[in-house]
Amino acid sequence: MSRSAHPAGPRHADVYPEGHYTAPAADLNVLDEKVWARTVRRNDDGVVSVGGIEVTRLAEEFGTPAYFLDESDFRARCRAWADAFGPDADVFYAGKAFLSRAVVRWLQEEGLNLDVCSGGELTTALDAGMPAERIAFHGNNKSVEEIERAVRVGVGRIVLDSFQEIVRVAHIAQSQGKRQRVQIRVTVGVEAHTHEFIATAHEDQKFGIALADGQAAEAVRRALRLDGIELIGIHSHIGSQIFDMAGFEVSARRVVQLLAEVRDEHGVELPEIDLGGGLGIAYTSEDDPSEPHQIAKALNEIVTRECEAHGLATPRISVEPGRAIVGPTAFTLYEVGTIKPLEGLRTYVSVDGGMSDNIRTALYDAEYSVALVSRTSDAEPMLVRVVGKHCESGDIVVRDAFLPADLAPGDLIAVPATGAYCRSMASNYNHSLRPPVVAVNEGEARVIVRRETEEDLLRLDVG
Ligand code: LLP
């Protein structure tokens, strides 16, 4: 996830330190549409707007920091994924990226299914009316209570992650007089090119059952013997923020190979495969993500080809994009509080949020972009590090970026592509209040997750 070091450009080469940053854009006022939600633009008065509402107005009404989510973009991305895969495949939005009742309703309206991985996500999904049969339940250590509930409400599938779970789910389903549809999650043994913490297809990690050494084949053997479960397919998720389709191809090939082995051994053709999520998005101008139709085409081709080679009927494919749907649709709006220039180094720009609303930079060395959005500026670019207000120096939101040198306290800056894994991984560190998520659509803005209050904090503190 790191960019290579580039010279900062001839005008500034003498004043910028070594670092992982690209030369400043020719005009810092221009927003690169690659990293911003679809309706974001800079209006004639210089103020940036989303869904037709200027950020200055949004800040006044909802405060900062806050996440602003472009609803029409979210819906368009859902449709793009559904259309790309067509009626013979299923798209499950990965709720861990960001989930709320409004999101669940949008998913339903746009024809998507939902992947949940905890009782809390299941509650949100059901509460917002998602039909249980359109829900997939994931997790490497689902509690007995979670499994009992998932089976009771009738989720469409439970993705089994371990040998213990095969038996656990089968017993629970049987005790409820049910036959639960399940998939088995396998690790296919590819090294996805992404950060170690979000790569999930190599064998030395907690998720799934390895294809290697016949482990997955043994899992299938056991699953097929149990009455409480109906094995409908094999699941593989190779990691997150991946741009290279090669890993998905290897994964698809190995999963189909297992289907062939299952057919040969048991005379059973498993009807489904799930190839997980993990498609990368553009956080900076350097990133070039694929479009859903390109991804669908590549996956369909490889699965069809491999199945033909093995004489198998093509299974129904499902995918689980999270970040690729919600990530690009939101930005975080911050107010600049203090500015600390360090001669010959960089300028620290402190905002009113930080690692509590975006832990990804600290956790994965993630890269982000940033722009001054409350006005334009003709000032020279200055190298900045956007930092938060928390009590540690690793509290970095944007490690290296350029903002105009006349940046001042009170200016609004925005970090794009924060729709995924920012609010969903937000914390109360330093007893900060988690920011709201505001959906903006065609000139209307409404809070879909409200800002936390100090009462919320105190309510949990019952000592
Ligand atoms: N399916 C499964 C089984 C998953 O574990 C995940 C993500 C997804 C789908 C969705 O992946 P996506 O399309 O969103 O990349 N917190 C990290 C990402 C962790 C992803 C965990 N699993 C981050 O901020 O980058």
Coordinates of C-alpha atoms and ligand atoms in Angstrom, one line a residue:
M1 CA 0.0 0.0 0.0
S2 CA 2.9 2.4 -0.2
R3 CA 3.9 4.6 -3.0
S4 CA 7.5 4.9 -4.1
A5 CA 9.3 8.1 -3.2
H6 CA 9.0 10.7 -5.9
P7 CA 10.8 14.0 -6.2
A8 CA 8.5 16.8 -5.2
G9 CA 9.0 18.8 -8.4
P10 CA 11.7 21.2 -9.4
R11 CA 10.2 24.3 -7.8
H12 CA 10.3 22.7 -4.4
A13 CA 12.9 20.0 -4.5
D14 CA 15.2 22.1 -2.4
V15 CA 12.7 22.5 0.5
Y16 CA 11.0 19.1 0.7
P17 CA 12.4 16.2 2.7
E18 CA 12.6 12.6 1.5
G19 CA 9.3 10.9 1.8
H20 CA 6.5 8.9 0.3
Y21 CA 4.7 11.5 -1.6
T22 CA 4.1 12.5 -5.2
A23 CA 4.7 15.9 -6.6
P24 CA 1.8 18.3 -5.8
A25 CA -1.0 18.4 -8.4
A26 CA -0.6 21.3 -10.9
D27 CA -3.6 23.0 -9.3
L28 CA -4.5 22.1 -5.7
N29 CA -8.0 23.5 -6.3
V30 CA -8.9 20.8 -8.8
L31 CA -10.5 17.7 -7.3
D32 CA -9.4 14.4 -8.8
E33 CA -12.7 12.7 -9.5
K34 CA -11.1 9.3 -9.1
V35 CA -10.9 9.7 -5.3
W36 CA -14.1 11.8 -4.7
A37 CA -17.7 10.6 -4.5
R38 CA -19.6 11.2 -7.8
T39 CA -21.5 14.3 -7.0
V40 CA -18.6 16.1 -5.3
R41 CA -17.6 19.3 -7.2
R42 CA -16.1 22.7 -6.5
N43 CA -18.7 25.3 -7.1
D44 CA -18.1 28.7 -8.8
D45 CA -17.7 30.3 -5.4
G46 CA -14.8 28.0 -4.6
V47 CA -16.7 25.9 -2.0
V48 CA -16.9 22.2 -2.5
S49 CA -20.3 20.6 -2.5
V50 CA -21.7 17.1 -2.4
G51 CA -25.2 16.2 -3.6
G52 CA -25.7 19.9 -4.3
I53 CA -24.9 21.1 -0.7
E54 CA -21.9 23.1 0.1
V55 CA -19.5 21.8 2.8
T56 CA -19.7 25.1 4.6
R57 CA -23.4 24.6 5.1
L58 CA -22.9 21.0 6.0
A59 CA -20.3 21.9 8.7
E60 CA -22.7 24.5 10.1
E61 CA -25.6 22.2 10.3
F62 CA -23.9 18.9 11.3
G63 CA -20.6 20.0 12.8
T64 CA -17.1 18.5 12.3
P65 CA -15.6 16.0 12.1
A66 CA -18.3 14.2 10.2
Y67 CA -18.6 11.7 7.4
F68 CA -20.7 12.8 4.4
L69 CA -21.9 10.0 2.3
D70 CA -23.2 10.5 -1.3
E71 CA -26.3 8.3 -1.4
S72 CA -26.7 8.4 -5.2
D73 CA -23.1 7.2 -5.6
F74 CA -23.7 4.4 -3.1
R75 CA -26.8 3.3 -5.0
A76 CA -25.1 3.6 -8.4
R77 CA -22.2 1.4 -7.2
C78 CA -24.7 -1.2 -5.9
R79 CA -26.4 -1.2 -9.3
A80 CA -23.1 -1.4 -11.1
W81 CA -22.1 -4.5 -9.2
A82 CA -25.5 -6.1 -9.6
D83 CA -25.6 -5.4 -13.3
A84 CA -22.1 -6.5 -13.9
F85 CA -22.7 -9.9 -12.3
G86 CA -26.2 -10.3 -13.7
P87 CA -29.1 -12.5 -12.5
D88 CA -27.1 -15.7 -12.4
A89 CA -24.9 -14.4 -9.6
D90 CA -25.3 -12.8 -6.2
V91 CA -23.6 -9.7 -4.8
F92 CA -23.4 -9.6 -1.0
Y93 CA -22.4 -6.2 0.3
A94 CA -19.8 -6.8 3.2
G95 CA -21.5 -4.9 6.1
K96 CA -18.2 -4.7 8.0
A97 CA -17.1 -1.9 5.7
F98 CA -20.0 0.3 7.0
L99 CA -23.5 -0.7 8.1
S100 CA -26.5 1.2 9.2
R101 CA -30.2 0.8 8.8
A102 CA -30.3 3.2 5.9
V103 CA -27.6 1.3 4.1
V104 CA -29.5 -1.9 4.6
R105 CA -32.6 -0.3 3.0
W106 CA -30.6 1.0 0.1
L107 CA -29.1 -2.5 -0.4
Q108 CA -32.6 -4.0 -0.5
E109 CA -33.9 -1.4 -2.9
E110 CA -30.9 -2.0 -5.2
G111 CA -31.2 -5.8 -5.1
L112 CA -28.1 -6.6 -3.2
N113 CA -27.6 -9.2 -0.4
L114 CA -25.7 -8.7 2.8
D115 CA -22.7 -10.4 4.4
V116 CA -22.7 -10.0 8.2
C117 CA -20.0 -11.2 10.6
S118 CA -21.4 -10.6 14.1
G119 CA -24.7 -10.6 16.1
G120 CA -24.6 -6.8 16.0
E121 CA -24.5 -6.7 12.2
L122 CA -27.2 -9.3 12.0
T123 CA -29.4 -7.2 14.3
T124 CA -28.9 -4.1 12.2
A125 CA -29.7 -6.0 9.1
L126 CA -32.9 -7.6 10.4
D127 CA -34.0 -4.5 12.2
A128 CA -33.9 -2.6 8.9
G129 CA -36.0 -5.4 7.2
M130 CA -33.4 -7.3 5.3
P131 CA -35.0 -10.7 4.6
A132 CA -33.0 -13.3 6.4
E133 CA -32.6 -15.5 3.3
R134 CA -30.6 -12.7 1.7
I135 CA -28.0 -12.6 4.6
A136 CA -24.8 -14.6 4.8
F137 CA -23.3 -15.1 8.2
H138 CA -19.5 -15.1 8.5
G139 CA -16.8 -15.2 11.2
N140 CA -14.0 -17.4 12.4
N141 CA -15.4 -17.8 15.9
K142 CA -19.2 -17.3 15.9
S143 CA -20.6 -17.7 19.3
V144 CA -23.2 -20.5 20.0
E145 CA -25.8 -17.7 20.6
E146 CA -24.9 -16.1 17.2
I147 CA -25.3 -19.4 15.4
E148 CA -28.5 -20.3 17.2
R149 CA -30.0 -17.0 16.2
A150 CA -28.8 -17.1 12.6
V151 CA -30.3 -20.5 12.2
R152 CA -33.5 -19.5 13.9
V153 CA -34.1 -16.4 11.8
G154 CA -33.2 -18.4 8.7
V155 CA -30.2 -16.8 7.2
G156 CA -29.5 -17.8 3.6
R157 CA -26.1 -19.2 4.4
I158 CA -23.6 -19.6 7.2
V159 CA -20.0 -19.7 6.0
L160 CA -18.2 -22.3 8.1
D161 CA -14.7 -21.4 9.0
S162 CA -13.4 -24.3 11.0
F163 CA -13.8 -28.0 11.7
Q164 CA -15.5 -27.3 15.1
E165 CA -18.0 -25.0 13.4
I166 CA -19.1 -27.7 10.9
V167 CA -20.3 -29.8 13.8
R168 CA -21.5 -26.9 15.9
V169 CA -23.8 -25.5 13.2
A170 CA -25.0 -28.9 12.2
H171 CA -26.0 -29.7 15.8
I172 CA -27.7 -26.4 16.4
A173 CA -29.6 -26.6 13.2
Q174 CA -30.7 -30.2 13.9
S175 CA -31.8 -29.2 17.4
Q176 CA -34.0 -26.6 15.8
G177 CA -35.3 -29.2 13.4
K178 CA -33.7 -27.4 10.5
R179 CA -31.2 -28.0 7.7
Q180 CA -29.0 -24.9 7.4
R181 CA -27.5 -24.0 4.1
V182 CA -23.7 -23.6 4.5
Q183 CA -20.5 -22.9 2.6
I184 CA -17.1 -23.9 3.7
R185 CA -14.4 -21.1 3.7
V186 CA -11.1 -22.3 2.3
T187 CA -7.7 -20.7 2.2
V188 CA -6.4 -21.2 -1.2
G189 CA -2.7 -20.4 -0.4
V190 CA -2.2 -17.3 -2.5
E191 CA -0.3 -14.3 -1.2
A192 CA -2.5 -11.3 -2.0
H193 CA -0.5 -8.2 -2.6
T194 CA -1.8 -6.1 0.2
H195 CA -1.0 -5.2 3.8
E196 CA -0.3 -8.3 5.9
F197 CA -3.1 -7.6 8.3
I198 CA -5.7 -7.6 5.5
A199 CA -4.4 -10.6 3.5
T200 CA -6.4 -13.7 4.1
A201 CA -5.6 -16.4 1.6
H202 CA -2.2 -17.6 2.8
E203 CA -2.3 -20.5 5.1
D204 CA -0.6 -19.1 8.2
Q205 CA -3.6 -17.2 9.5
K206 CA -6.7 -17.7 11.5
F207 CA -9.4 -17.8 8.7
G208 CA -10.7 -20.7 6.8
I209 CA -9.6 -24.3 6.2
A210 CA -6.6 -24.9 4.0
L211 CA -6.9 -26.5 0.6
A212 CA -3.4 -27.8 1.2
D213 CA -2.9 -31.3 2.7
G214 CA -6.5 -32.2 1.8
Q215 CA -7.9 -30.3 4.8
A216 CA -10.7 -28.7 2.8
A217 CA -11.6 -32.0 1.2
E218 CA -11.8 -33.5 4.7
A219 CA -14.1 -30.7 5.8
V220 CA -16.4 -31.3 2.8
R221 CA -16.4 -35.0 3.7
R222 CA -17.5 -34.3 7.2
A223 CA -20.1 -31.6 6.2
L224 CA -21.7 -34.0 3.7
R225 CA -22.2 -36.6 6.4
L226 CA -24.2 -34.3 8.7
D227 CA -28.0 -34.0 8.5
G228 CA -28.2 -30.5 10.0
I229 CA -26.4 -28.8 7.2
E230 CA -26.7 -28.6 3.5
L231 CA -23.4 -27.8 1.9
I232 CA -24.1 -25.5 -1.0
G233 CA -20.6 -24.4 -1.9
I234 CA -17.1 -23.2 -1.3
H235 CA -16.0 -19.8 -0.2
S236 CA -12.7 -18.0 -0.6
H237 CA -11.8 -14.4 0.4
I238 CA -8.2 -13.6 -0.4
G239 CA -7.8 -10.2 1.3
S240 CA -8.6 -6.6 0.9
Q241 CA -7.6 -3.5 -1.1
I242 CA -6.3 -5.7 -4.0
F243 CA -5.8 -4.4 -7.5
D244 CA -4.2 -7.3 -9.2
M245 CA -6.8 -9.8 -10.5
A246 CA -4.2 -12.6 -10.6
G247 CA -4.9 -13.6 -7.0
F248 CA -8.6 -13.9 -7.7
E249 CA -7.9 -16.1 -10.7
V250 CA -5.7 -18.4 -8.7
S251 CA -8.3 -18.6 -6.0
A252 CA -11.1 -19.3 -8.5
R253 CA -9.0 -22.0 -10.2
R254 CA -8.3 -23.7 -6.9
V255 CA -11.9 -23.6 -5.7
V256 CA -13.1 -25.1 -8.9
Q257 CA -10.5 -27.8 -8.6
L258 CA -11.9 -28.7 -5.2
L259 CA -15.4 -28.8 -6.7
A260 CA -14.1 -31.3 -9.2
E261 CA -12.5 -33.4 -6.5
V262 CA -15.8 -33.3 -4.5
R263 CA -17.7 -34.5 -7.6
D264 CA -15.2 -37.3 -8.2
E265 CA -15.3 -38.5 -4.6
H266 CA -18.9 -38.0 -3.7
G267 CA -20.7 -37.7 -6.9
V268 CA -22.0 -34.3 -5.8
E269 CA -21.7 -31.1 -7.8
L270 CA -21.7 -28.2 -5.3
P271 CA -23.9 -25.5 -6.9
E272 CA -22.2 -22.3 -5.6
I273 CA -18.9 -20.6 -5.2
D274 CA -18.2 -17.4 -3.4
L275 CA -15.0 -15.5 -4.3
G276 CA -15.2 -13.0 -1.4
G277 CA -14.6 -9.3 -1.6
G278 CA -11.3 -7.3 -1.5
L279 CA -11.4 -5.2 -4.6
G280 CA -9.3 -2.1 -4.2
I281 CA -10.4 1.5 -4.5
A282 CA -8.6 4.8 -5.3
Y283 CA -7.4 6.5 -2.1
T284 CA -5.0 8.7 -4.0
S285 CA -4.5 9.6 -7.7
E286 CA -1.9 6.9 -7.9
D287 CA -4.5 4.1 -7.5
D288 CA -6.2 2.6 -10.5
P289 CA -9.1 0.3 -9.5
S290 CA -11.0 -2.0 -11.9
E291 CA -14.6 -1.4 -12.6
P292 CA -17.2 -4.0 -11.5
H293 CA -17.9 -5.1 -15.1
Q294 CA -14.2 -5.8 -15.6
I295 CA -14.1 -7.8 -12.4
A296 CA -17.2 -9.7 -13.3
K297 CA -15.9 -10.5 -16.7
A298 CA -12.6 -11.8 -15.4
L299 CA -14.1 -13.9 -12.7
N300 CA -16.9 -15.4 -15.0
E301 CA -14.4 -16.2 -17.6
I302 CA -12.0 -18.0 -15.3
V303 CA -14.7 -20.0 -13.5
T304 CA -16.4 -21.0 -16.8
R305 CA -13.1 -22.0 -18.4
E306 CA -12.0 -24.0 -15.3
C307 CA -15.4 -25.7 -15.0
E308 CA -15.4 -26.7 -18.7
A309 CA -12.0 -28.1 -18.3
H310 CA -13.3 -30.3 -15.4
G311 CA -16.6 -31.1 -17.1
L312 CA -18.5 -29.3 -14.3
A313 CA -21.6 -27.2 -14.7
T314 CA -20.7 -23.6 -14.0
P315 CA -21.7 -22.9 -10.4
R316 CA -23.6 -19.8 -9.3
I317 CA -21.0 -17.2 -8.3
S318 CA -21.3 -14.8 -5.5
V319 CA -19.0 -12.0 -4.4
E320 CA -18.8 -9.8 -1.3
P321 CA -17.5 -6.3 -2.1
G322 CA -17.5 -3.9 0.9
R323 CA -14.9 -1.2 0.3
A324 CA -15.5 -1.1 -3.4
I325 CA -19.1 -0.1 -2.9
V326 CA -19.1 2.3 0.1
G327 CA -15.4 3.4 0.3
P328 CA -15.5 6.0 -2.5
T329 CA -18.9 7.4 -1.6
A330 CA -17.9 9.3 1.6
F331 CA -15.4 11.9 2.8
T332 CA -14.6 13.1 6.2
L333 CA -14.9 16.8 6.8
Y334 CA -12.6 18.3 9.4
E335 CA -11.9 21.8 10.7
V336 CA -8.3 22.9 10.9
G337 CA -7.4 23.8 14.4
T338 CA -3.7 24.4 14.8
I339 CA -0.8 24.6 12.2
K340 CA 2.8 23.9 13.1
P341 CA 5.4 24.6 10.3
L342 CA 8.7 22.8 10.7
E343 CA 11.3 24.5 8.5
G344 CA 12.8 22.1 6.0
L345 CA 10.6 19.3 7.0
R346 CA 6.8 19.6 6.8
T347 CA 3.8 21.4 8.3
Y348 CA 1.7 19.6 10.8
V349 CA -2.0 20.4 10.3
S350 CA -4.1 19.4 13.3
V351 CA -7.8 18.6 12.8
D352 CA -10.7 18.1 15.2
G353 CA -10.7 14.3 14.7
G354 CA -8.0 11.8 14.0
M355 CA -7.2 8.1 14.7
S356 CA -10.6 7.8 16.5
D357 CA -12.4 8.4 13.2
N358 CA -9.8 6.9 10.8
I359 CA -7.5 4.3 12.3
R360 CA -6.4 3.0 8.9
T361 CA -3.4 5.2 8.5
A362 CA -2.0 4.2 11.9
L363 CA -3.0 0.5 11.4
Y364 CA -2.1 -0.2 7.8
D365 CA 0.1 2.7 6.7
A366 CA -2.9 3.5 4.5
E367 CA -2.5 6.5 2.2
Y368 CA -5.2 9.2 1.8
S369 CA -5.7 12.4 -0.1
V370 CA -6.8 15.7 1.3
A371 CA -8.1 19.0 -0.1
L372 CA -9.0 22.4 1.2
V373 CA -12.8 22.5 0.5
S374 CA -14.2 25.7 2.1
R375 CA -12.5 28.0 -0.4
T376 CA -9.9 28.0 -3.2
S377 CA -6.4 29.2 -2.8
D378 CA -3.7 30.4 -5.2
A379 CA -1.0 30.0 -2.6
E380 CA 2.0 27.7 -3.2
P381 CA 1.6 24.0 -2.2
M382 CA 3.1 23.1 1.1
L383 CA 3.9 19.6 2.3
V384 CA 1.6 18.7 5.2
R385 CA 0.9 15.9 7.6
V386 CA -2.7 15.9 8.7
V387 CA -2.9 14.8 12.3
G388 CA -5.6 14.4 14.8
K389 CA -6.1 15.6 18.4
H390 CA -5.3 12.4 20.2
C391 CA -2.5 11.9 22.7
E392 CA 0.0 10.1 20.5
S393 CA 2.3 11.0 17.7
G394 CA 1.0 8.0 15.6
D395 CA -2.3 9.9 15.4
I396 CA -1.9 10.6 11.6
V397 CA -4.8 10.9 9.2
V398 CA -2.9 11.7 6.0
R399 CA 0.8 11.1 6.2
D400 CA 2.1 13.1 3.3
A401 CA 0.0 15.5 1.1
F402 CA 0.0 19.0 -0.2
L403 CA -2.3 21.8 0.9
P404 CA -2.0 25.5 0.0
A405 CA 0.5 27.4 2.1
D406 CA -2.1 30.0 3.3
L407 CA -4.1 27.3 5.1
A408 CA -5.4 28.8 8.3
P409 CA -7.2 27.7 11.4
G410 CA -11.0 27.5 10.7
D411 CA -10.5 26.3 7.1
L412 CA -12.4 23.1 6.3
I413 CA -10.4 20.2 4.8
A414 CA -11.8 16.9 3.6
V415 CA -10.3 13.5 3.3
P416 CA -12.0 11.5 0.5
A417 CA -12.6 7.7 0.2
T418 CA -13.4 7.3 3.9
G419 CA -16.7 5.4 3.5
A420 CA -15.2 2.0 4.3
Y421 CA -13.6 0.9 7.5
C422 CA -13.5 4.4 9.0
R423 CA -16.8 4.8 10.9
S424 CA -17.0 1.1 11.3
M425 CA -13.6 1.0 13.0
A426 CA -14.0 4.3 14.9
S427 CA -13.3 4.3 18.6
N428 CA -13.8 6.4 21.7
Y429 CA -10.1 6.8 22.3
N430 CA -9.5 9.7 24.7
H431 CA -13.3 9.6 25.2
S432 CA -13.8 11.3 21.9
L433 CA -17.3 11.2 20.4
R434 CA -17.7 9.2 17.3
P435 CA -18.7 11.4 14.4
P436 CA -22.0 11.2 12.6
V437 CA -22.6 9.8 9.1
V438 CA -24.7 12.2 7.0
A439 CA -26.3 10.9 3.8
V440 CA -26.5 13.6 1.1
N441 CA -28.7 13.2 -1.9
E442 CA -30.1 15.7 -4.4
G443 CA -29.9 18.7 -2.2
E444 CA -31.0 17.0 1.0
A445 CA -28.8 15.9 3.9
R446 CA -29.9 13.7 6.7
V447 CA -28.1 12.1 9.6
I448 CA -28.1 8.3 9.3
V449 CA -25.8 7.6 12.2
R450 CA -25.9 10.4 14.8
R451 CA -22.9 12.0 16.5
E452 CA -22.2 10.4 19.9
T453 CA -22.8 12.6 22.9
E454 CA -21.1 12.8 26.3
E455 CA -24.3 11.3 27.7
D456 CA -23.6 8.3 25.5
L457 CA -20.2 7.9 27.0
L458 CA -21.5 8.3 30.6
R459 CA -24.4 5.9 30.0
L460 CA -21.9 3.0 29.5
D461 CA -20.0 4.0 32.6
V462 CA -22.0 2.4 35.4
G463 CA -19.3 2.3 38.1
Ligands
LLP1 N1 -15.8 -11.0 2.6 C1 -15.1 -11.4 3.7 C2 -15.2 -12.8 4.1 C3 -14.3 -10.5 4.4 O1 -13.6 -10.9 5.4 C4 -14.2 -9.2 3.9 C5 -13.4 -8.2 4.6 C6 -15.0 -8.8 2.8 C7 -15.8 -9.8 2.2 C8 -15.0 -7.4 2.3 O2 -13.8 -7.0 1.8 P1 -13.6 -5.6 1.0 O3 -14.3 -5.8 -0.3 O4 -14.3 -4.5 1.9 O5 -12.2 -5.3 0.9 N2 -10.3 -3.1 8.1 C9 -9.5 -3.4 6.9 C10 -10.2 -4.3 6.0 C11 -10.6 -5.6 6.6 C12 -11.4 -6.5 5.7 C13 -11.9 -7.6 6.5 N3 -12.7 -8.5 5.6 C14 -9.2 -2.1 6.1 O6 -9.6 -1.0 6.6 O7 -8.6 -2.1 5.1

